[in-house]
Amino acid sequence: MNGSILTTADRGGENGVKLRLKSIVERIRIAAEKCGRDPSSVRMVAVSKTQPAETVRKVAETGGITLLGENYIQEARDKIEALSDLNLTWHFIGHLQSNKAKIAVGLFDLIHSVDSVKLARELSKQAAKIGKTQQILIQVNIGQEASKSGTMAHTALDLVHQMAALDHIRIRGLMTMPPFFDSPERVRPFFSALRQLRDKIATETIPGVSMTELSMGMTGDFEAAIEEGATLVRIGTALFGPR
Ligand SMILES: *Cc1c(COP(=O)(O)O)cnc(C)c1O
């Protein structure tokens, strides 16, 4: 299932985006209800990387989208600036280097991709300077792939303990980019593993840490992710079309 119910002629237009959004919202609802979850417990992060600001503006102005996800700091900074008249919330979902922490803290409500104490420390330091508490997720390399960022599952708890001691960040949950498979059913065990890891960390009840968010699932597999407990699904292609 790729979610595309549209002809090529619809793709670029505003109408196309509206229809695609409607279809995604419906699919989120069905997946949530299938496993007895409230659909409102799942938020969609519209992944706007590589999409020009004007495209994002058109999509935002059709209504229904207020939460955007970006992967690259420079691109995000320009886009967020260009769209500052709109009431949008931005999440960072890409790989973040410590030397970009200052900019990231100034732009994003939630950073999904924190995977080292060094980065968390820098985020906390920069957040302190502007009187902010930066919300973060810990990125976990749940498939143990050499090519992917993220902490290994077995080190995640230790990382959470160390980061919890930092004053100006707040850990809200976990994020993962699982291995790629054509079939969502083959990705599902990785989603399930992230949820179990989240549950395990949650039982530790570490002060200042809430393990409520699970950021997992993209265009090809978001329904399986929702069935396994996703609270944030990151959707690019199904909404904006191919990049
Ligand atoms: C690009 C990207 C997505 C969106 O992927 P689609 O398959 O286009 O929905 C989600 N998460 C991350 C981290 C990404 O880089």
Tab-separated table of C-alpha atoms and ligand atoms in Angstrom:
chain	number	residue	atom	x	y	z
A	1	MET	CA	0.000	0.000	0.000
A	2	ASN	CA	1.476	3.347	-0.944
A	3	GLY	CA	-1.621	5.379	-0.245
A	4	SER	CA	-1.727	6.975	-3.647
A	5	ILE	CA	-5.304	6.992	-4.857
A	6	LEU	CA	-4.686	9.829	-7.245
A	7	THR	CA	-3.982	10.193	-10.915
A	8	THR	CA	-0.865	11.971	-12.100
A	9	ALA	CA	-2.925	15.001	-13.055
A	10	ASP	CA	-3.928	15.550	-9.425
A	11	ARG	CA	-0.463	15.284	-8.026
A	12	GLY	CA	0.927	18.778	-8.106
A	13	GLY	CA	-2.223	20.744	-7.373
A	14	GLU	CA	-3.635	22.056	-4.162
A	15	ASN	CA	-6.570	19.756	-4.654
A	16	GLY	CA	-4.151	16.841	-4.808
A	17	VAL	CA	-2.662	17.783	-1.451
A	18	LYS	CA	-6.112	18.130	0.109
A	19	LEU	CA	-7.125	14.711	-1.139
A	20	ARG	CA	-3.873	13.144	-0.037
A	21	LEU	CA	-4.195	14.665	3.403
A	22	LYS	CA	-7.741	13.434	3.692
A	23	SER	CA	-6.653	9.940	2.715
A	24	ILE	CA	-3.791	9.916	5.255
A	25	VAL	CA	-5.999	11.190	8.081
A	26	GLU	CA	-8.487	8.458	7.261
A	27	ARG	CA	-5.795	5.782	7.191
A	28	ILE	CA	-4.468	6.977	10.569
A	29	ARG	CA	-7.975	6.784	11.994
A	30	ILE	CA	-8.564	3.254	10.697
A	31	ALA	CA	-5.180	1.986	11.940
A	32	ALA	CA	-5.745	3.489	15.384
A	33	GLU	CA	-9.268	2.151	15.739
A	34	LYS	CA	-8.196	-1.285	14.544
A	35	CYS	CA	-6.116	-1.654	17.682
A	36	GLY	CA	-8.437	0.200	20.053
A	37	ARG	CA	-6.500	3.475	20.154
A	38	ASP	CA	-7.905	6.967	20.050
A	39	PRO	CA	-6.916	8.436	16.638
A	40	SER	CA	-6.131	11.740	18.356
A	41	SER	CA	-3.286	9.990	20.204
A	42	VAL	CA	-1.424	9.869	16.881
A	43	ARG	CA	0.043	13.074	15.480
A	44	MET	CA	1.280	13.417	11.939
A	45	VAL	CA	4.569	15.194	11.355
A	46	ALA	CA	4.421	16.454	7.762
A	47	VAL	CA	7.968	15.939	6.513
A	48	SER	CA	8.739	18.934	4.316
A	49	LYS	CA	12.437	18.344	3.613
A	50	THR	CA	13.421	19.412	0.073
A	51	GLN	CA	9.995	21.032	-0.414
A	52	PRO	CA	10.228	24.753	-1.144
A	53	ALA	CA	8.705	27.144	1.376
A	54	GLU	CA	5.994	28.133	-1.096
A	55	THR	CA	4.871	24.512	-1.453
A	56	VAL	CA	4.708	24.170	2.312
A	57	ARG	CA	2.768	27.428	2.504
A	58	LYS	CA	0.140	26.160	0.060
A	59	VAL	CA	-0.210	22.921	1.973
A	60	ALA	CA	-0.439	24.684	5.334
A	61	GLU	CA	-3.035	27.093	3.979
A	62	THR	CA	-5.321	24.259	2.889
A	63	GLY	CA	-5.725	23.656	6.645
A	64	GLY	CA	-5.229	20.550	8.700
A	65	ILE	CA	-1.428	20.691	8.860
A	66	THR	CA	0.386	22.578	11.599
A	67	LEU	CA	3.230	20.236	12.517
A	68	LEU	CA	6.187	20.063	10.143
A	69	GLY	CA	9.377	18.003	10.200
A	70	GLU	CA	12.728	19.044	8.730
A	71	ASN	CA	16.043	17.191	8.285
A	72	TYR	CA	18.610	19.843	7.427
A	73	ILE	CA	19.368	22.823	9.633
A	74	GLN	CA	20.186	25.403	6.986
A	75	GLU	CA	17.217	24.496	4.819
A	76	ALA	CA	14.947	24.516	7.856
A	77	ARG	CA	16.172	27.889	9.060
A	78	ASP	CA	15.377	29.575	5.748
A	79	LYS	CA	12.009	27.863	5.436
A	80	ILE	CA	10.892	28.567	8.986
A	81	GLU	CA	11.881	32.205	8.539
A	82	ALA	CA	9.951	32.431	5.247
A	83	LEU	CA	6.846	30.944	6.875
A	84	SER	CA	7.039	32.742	10.208
A	85	ASP	CA	3.705	34.495	9.537
A	86	LEU	CA	1.935	31.118	9.722
A	87	ASN	CA	1.174	29.397	12.992
A	88	LEU	CA	3.332	26.309	12.476
A	89	THR	CA	5.219	24.014	14.827
A	90	TRP	CA	8.521	22.541	13.680
A	91	HIS	CA	10.241	19.307	14.669
A	92	PHE	CA	13.798	18.348	13.752
A	93	ILE	CA	14.099	14.754	12.511
A	94	GLY	CA	17.510	14.647	10.797
A	95	HIS	CA	21.000	13.982	12.047
A	96	LEU	CA	22.146	16.834	14.287
A	97	GLN	CA	25.747	17.859	14.877
A	98	SER	CA	26.642	19.491	18.177
A	99	ASN	CA	27.871	22.614	16.406
A	100	LYS	CA	24.328	23.175	15.084
A	101	ALA	CA	22.699	22.758	18.495
A	102	LYS	CA	22.377	26.480	19.044
A	103	ILE	CA	20.419	27.028	15.831
A	104	ALA	CA	18.289	23.931	16.435
A	105	VAL	CA	17.281	25.057	19.908
A	106	GLY	CA	16.129	28.365	18.476
A	107	LEU	CA	13.900	26.725	15.872
A	108	PHE	CA	12.404	23.437	17.038
A	109	ASP	CA	9.809	22.407	19.611
A	110	LEU	CA	10.953	18.802	19.552
A	111	ILE	CA	14.219	17.271	18.345
A	112	HIS	CA	13.635	13.592	17.468
A	113	SER	CA	17.213	12.600	16.777
A	114	VAL	CA	19.337	12.950	19.911
A	115	ASP	CA	21.714	10.008	20.214
A	116	SER	CA	24.663	11.107	22.333
A	117	VAL	CA	25.263	12.663	25.729
A	118	LYS	CA	27.601	15.145	24.063
A	119	LEU	CA	24.789	16.451	21.859
A	120	ALA	CA	22.302	16.496	24.728
A	121	ARG	CA	24.759	18.492	26.831
A	122	GLU	CA	25.198	21.065	24.093
A	123	LEU	CA	21.426	21.310	23.585
A	124	SER	CA	20.936	21.830	27.303
A	125	LYS	CA	23.610	24.512	27.384
A	126	GLN	CA	22.159	26.391	24.418
A	127	ALA	CA	18.607	26.043	25.731
A	128	ALA	CA	19.706	27.497	29.084
A	129	LYS	CA	21.058	30.572	27.295
A	130	ILE	CA	17.644	31.413	25.861
A	131	GLY	CA	15.662	30.326	28.907
A	132	LYS	CA	14.140	27.302	27.190
A	133	THR	CA	13.657	23.684	28.123
A	134	GLN	CA	14.338	21.737	24.938
A	135	GLN	CA	12.113	18.723	24.399
A	136	ILE	CA	13.910	15.764	22.847
A	137	LEU	CA	13.485	12.155	21.795
A	138	ILE	CA	16.277	9.611	21.905
A	139	GLN	CA	16.972	8.105	18.485
A	140	VAL	CA	17.510	4.363	18.704
A	141	ASN	CA	19.187	2.306	15.971
A	142	ILE	CA	16.772	-0.531	16.551
A	143	GLY	CA	17.984	-2.605	13.581
A	144	GLN	CA	21.648	-2.195	14.582
A	145	GLU	CA	22.568	-0.989	11.104
A	146	ALA	CA	26.070	0.390	10.542
A	147	SER	CA	24.691	3.034	8.170
A	148	LYS	CA	22.201	4.546	10.634
A	149	SER	CA	22.455	7.056	13.442
A	150	GLY	CA	20.990	6.355	16.834
A	151	THR	CA	22.083	4.711	20.025
A	152	MET	CA	21.964	0.934	20.300
A	153	ALA	CA	19.001	-0.434	22.214
A	154	HIS	CA	21.148	-1.838	25.005
A	155	THR	CA	22.752	1.555	25.702
A	156	ALA	CA	19.537	3.591	25.556
A	157	LEU	CA	18.651	3.305	29.241
A	158	ASP	CA	22.105	4.395	30.335
A	159	LEU	CA	21.905	7.348	27.952
A	160	VAL	CA	18.525	8.379	29.345
A	161	HIS	CA	19.938	8.289	32.883
A	162	GLN	CA	22.845	10.529	31.915
A	163	MET	CA	20.701	12.974	29.943
A	164	ALA	CA	18.049	13.165	32.650
A	165	ALA	CA	20.589	14.952	34.820
A	166	LEU	CA	20.752	17.879	32.372
A	167	ASP	CA	18.672	20.860	33.476
A	168	HIS	CA	17.445	22.303	30.192
A	169	ILE	CA	16.368	19.301	28.221
A	170	ARG	CA	13.361	17.082	28.737
A	171	ILE	CA	13.234	13.558	27.335
A	172	ARG	CA	9.784	12.760	25.960
A	173	GLY	CA	10.296	9.340	24.364
A	174	LEU	CA	12.032	7.413	21.588
A	175	MET	CA	12.408	7.649	17.826
A	176	THR	CA	13.623	5.141	15.259
A	177	MET	CA	14.410	4.700	11.570
A	178	PRO	CA	14.069	0.928	11.151
A	179	PRO	CA	15.699	-1.077	8.361
A	180	PHE	CA	14.055	-0.658	4.988
A	181	PHE	CA	11.710	-3.336	3.688
A	182	ASP	CA	9.077	-3.213	0.967
A	183	SER	CA	6.583	-4.873	3.267
A	184	PRO	CA	5.382	-3.060	6.408
A	185	GLU	CA	4.907	-6.467	8.029
A	186	ARG	CA	8.656	-6.996	7.954
A	187	VAL	CA	9.222	-3.635	9.650
A	188	ARG	CA	6.646	-4.304	12.349
A	189	PRO	CA	8.963	-6.314	14.664
A	190	PHE	CA	11.272	-3.294	14.838
A	191	PHE	CA	8.394	-1.001	15.806
A	192	SER	CA	7.358	-3.502	18.421
A	193	ALA	CA	10.942	-3.652	19.745
A	194	LEU	CA	11.052	0.152	20.111
A	195	ARG	CA	7.777	0.117	22.029
A	196	GLN	CA	9.067	-2.584	24.366
A	197	LEU	CA	12.248	-0.618	24.954
A	198	ARG	CA	10.155	2.472	25.693
A	199	ASP	CA	8.025	0.493	28.152
A	200	LYS	CA	11.115	-0.861	29.870
A	201	ILE	CA	12.630	2.598	30.303
A	202	ALA	CA	9.271	3.936	31.505
A	203	THR	CA	9.191	1.425	34.372
A	204	GLU	CA	12.350	3.051	35.768
A	205	THR	CA	10.393	6.273	36.458
A	206	ILE	CA	13.409	8.536	36.109
A	207	PRO	CA	12.755	12.066	37.417
A	208	GLY	CA	12.187	14.572	34.616
A	209	VAL	CA	11.762	11.867	31.993
A	210	SER	CA	8.423	11.048	30.397
A	211	MET	CA	8.314	8.194	27.953
A	212	THR	CA	5.041	9.106	26.263
A	213	GLU	CA	6.168	9.614	22.669
A	214	LEU	CA	7.100	6.997	20.082
A	215	SER	CA	8.200	8.549	16.790
A	216	MET	CA	8.073	5.783	14.183
A	217	GLY	CA	6.434	5.054	10.839
A	218	MET	CA	6.760	6.820	7.494
A	219	THR	CA	4.874	6.744	4.184
A	220	GLY	CA	5.413	3.036	3.550
A	221	ASP	CA	4.644	1.685	6.988
A	222	PHE	CA	2.820	4.163	9.215
A	223	GLU	CA	-0.216	1.972	9.785
A	224	ALA	CA	1.905	-0.860	11.193
A	225	ALA	CA	3.725	1.701	13.341
A	226	ILE	CA	0.425	3.005	14.733
A	227	GLU	CA	-0.705	-0.527	15.513
A	228	GLU	CA	2.544	-0.951	17.452
A	229	GLY	CA	2.057	2.255	19.431
A	230	ALA	CA	3.401	5.197	17.396
A	231	THR	CA	2.331	8.609	18.690
A	232	LEU	CA	4.217	10.573	16.008
A	233	VAL	CA	4.242	9.364	12.405
A	234	ARG	CA	6.607	11.160	10.033
A	235	ILE	CA	5.036	11.387	6.587
A	236	GLY	CA	6.609	13.027	3.544
A	237	THR	CA	5.959	11.297	0.235
A	238	ALA	CA	2.336	10.324	0.856
A	239	LEU	CA	1.526	13.962	1.506
A	240	PHE	CA	3.777	16.033	-0.758
A	241	GLY	CA	4.391	13.452	-3.485
A	242	PRO	CA	7.782	12.074	-4.522
A	243	ARG	CA	10.849	14.167	-3.666
B	1	LIG	C1	12.366	11.773	4.887
B	1	LIG	C2	12.060	11.239	6.226
B	1	LIG	C3	10.752	10.808	6.548
B	1	LIG	C4	9.599	10.791	5.574
B	1	LIG	O1	9.727	9.742	4.671
B	1	LIG	P1	8.573	9.395	3.614
B	1	LIG	O2	8.860	7.987	3.247
B	1	LIG	O3	8.739	10.350	2.486
B	1	LIG	O4	7.268	9.549	4.289
B	1	LIG	C5	10.529	10.391	7.852
B	1	LIG	N1	11.506	10.375	8.782
B	1	LIG	C6	12.759	10.772	8.500
B	1	LIG	C7	13.782	10.741	9.576
B	1	LIG	C8	13.077	11.206	7.223
B	1	LIG	O5	14.334	11.573	6.942
